[in-house]
Tab-separated table of C-alpha atoms in Angstrom:
chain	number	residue	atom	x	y	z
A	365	UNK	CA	37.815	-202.281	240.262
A	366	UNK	CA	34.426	-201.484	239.637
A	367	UNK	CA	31.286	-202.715	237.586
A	368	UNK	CA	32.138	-200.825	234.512
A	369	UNK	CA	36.032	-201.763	234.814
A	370	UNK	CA	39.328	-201.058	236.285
A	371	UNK	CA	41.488	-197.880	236.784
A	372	UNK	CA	45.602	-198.464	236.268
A	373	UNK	CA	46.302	-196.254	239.100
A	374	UNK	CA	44.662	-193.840	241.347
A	375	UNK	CA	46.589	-190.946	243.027
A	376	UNK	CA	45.899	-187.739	245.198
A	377	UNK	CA	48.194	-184.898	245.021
A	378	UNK	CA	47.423	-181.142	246.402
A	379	UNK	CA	43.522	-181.432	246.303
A	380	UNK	CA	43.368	-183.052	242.606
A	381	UNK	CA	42.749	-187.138	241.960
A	382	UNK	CA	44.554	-188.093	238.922
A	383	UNK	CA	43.269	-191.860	236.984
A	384	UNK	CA	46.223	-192.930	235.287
A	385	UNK	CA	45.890	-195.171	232.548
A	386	UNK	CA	49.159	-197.283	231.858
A	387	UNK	CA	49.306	-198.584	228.265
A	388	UNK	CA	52.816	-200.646	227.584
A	389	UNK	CA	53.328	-201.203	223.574
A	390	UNK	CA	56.483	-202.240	221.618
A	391	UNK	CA	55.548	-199.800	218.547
A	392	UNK	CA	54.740	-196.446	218.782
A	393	UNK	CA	51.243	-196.512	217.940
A	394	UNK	CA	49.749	-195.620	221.712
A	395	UNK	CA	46.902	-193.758	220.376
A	396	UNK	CA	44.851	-196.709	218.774
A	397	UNK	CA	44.290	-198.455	222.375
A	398	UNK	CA	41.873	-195.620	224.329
A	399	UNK	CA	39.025	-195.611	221.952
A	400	UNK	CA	35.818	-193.949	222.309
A	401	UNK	CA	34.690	-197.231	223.628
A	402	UNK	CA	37.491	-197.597	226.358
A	403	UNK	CA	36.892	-193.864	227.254
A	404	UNK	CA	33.571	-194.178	227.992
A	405	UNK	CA	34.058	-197.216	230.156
A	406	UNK	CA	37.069	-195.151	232.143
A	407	UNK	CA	34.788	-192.181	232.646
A	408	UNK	CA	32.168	-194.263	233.917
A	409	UNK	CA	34.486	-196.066	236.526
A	410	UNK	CA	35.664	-192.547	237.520
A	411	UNK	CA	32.338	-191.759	237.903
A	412	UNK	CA	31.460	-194.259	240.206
A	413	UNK	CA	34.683	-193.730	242.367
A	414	UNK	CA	34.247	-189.654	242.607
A	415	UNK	CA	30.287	-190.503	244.037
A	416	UNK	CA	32.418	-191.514	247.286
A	417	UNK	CA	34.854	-188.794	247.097
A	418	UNK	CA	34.738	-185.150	245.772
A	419	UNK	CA	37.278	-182.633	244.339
A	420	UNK	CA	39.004	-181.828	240.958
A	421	UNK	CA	40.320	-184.990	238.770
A	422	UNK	CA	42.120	-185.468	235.542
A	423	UNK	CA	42.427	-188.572	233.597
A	424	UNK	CA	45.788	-189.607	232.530
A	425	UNK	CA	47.571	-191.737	229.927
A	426	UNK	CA	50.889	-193.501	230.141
A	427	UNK	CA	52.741	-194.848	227.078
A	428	UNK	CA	55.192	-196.942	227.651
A	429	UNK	CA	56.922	-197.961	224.488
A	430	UNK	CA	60.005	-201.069	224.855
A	431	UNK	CA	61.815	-201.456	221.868
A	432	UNK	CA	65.156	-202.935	220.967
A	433	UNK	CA	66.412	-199.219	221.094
A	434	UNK	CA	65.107	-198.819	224.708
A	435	UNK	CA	62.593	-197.664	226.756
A	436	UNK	CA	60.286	-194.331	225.840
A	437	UNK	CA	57.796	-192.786	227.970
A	438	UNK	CA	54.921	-190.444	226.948
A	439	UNK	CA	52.120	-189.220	229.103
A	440	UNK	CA	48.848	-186.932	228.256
A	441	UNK	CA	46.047	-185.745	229.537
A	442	UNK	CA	42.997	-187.097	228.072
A	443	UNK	CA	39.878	-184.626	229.977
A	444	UNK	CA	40.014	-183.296	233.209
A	445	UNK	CA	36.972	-181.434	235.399
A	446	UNK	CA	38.790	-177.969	236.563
């Protein structure tokens, strides 16, 4: 947690820091919820987090979608520095 908000989940994996963001919807409509408005805010937490730590980082998005037809995952990548 930070001033400008939270990050889901933060990982490290072969030099690179992935911020995952974890959205969990029951239509499939996972788009409409990281809005220019919520990206800024993410990219200025990620800011403030790589000031104590360097390296390459992506930002990440996880759909989760639970339905009565069962569970669907999607993930994306939303920017990335390398």
């Amino acid at each position: 947690y930070c001033k400008h908000g939270e990050l889901d989940i933060g990982a490290r994996h072969e030099g690179i820091t992935a911020f995952i963001e974890v959205k969990i919807r029951t239509t499939y409509t996972p788009y409409k919820k990281i809005d220019k408005y919520k990206l800024q805010k993410l990219r200025k937490s990620i800011n403030e987090y790589l000031k104590e730590s360097e390296g390459d980082w992506r930002l990440e998005a996880f759909y989760i979608f639970s339905t009565s037809s069962g569970v669907k995952i999607m993930r994306t990548t939303i920017t990335k520095s390398y």
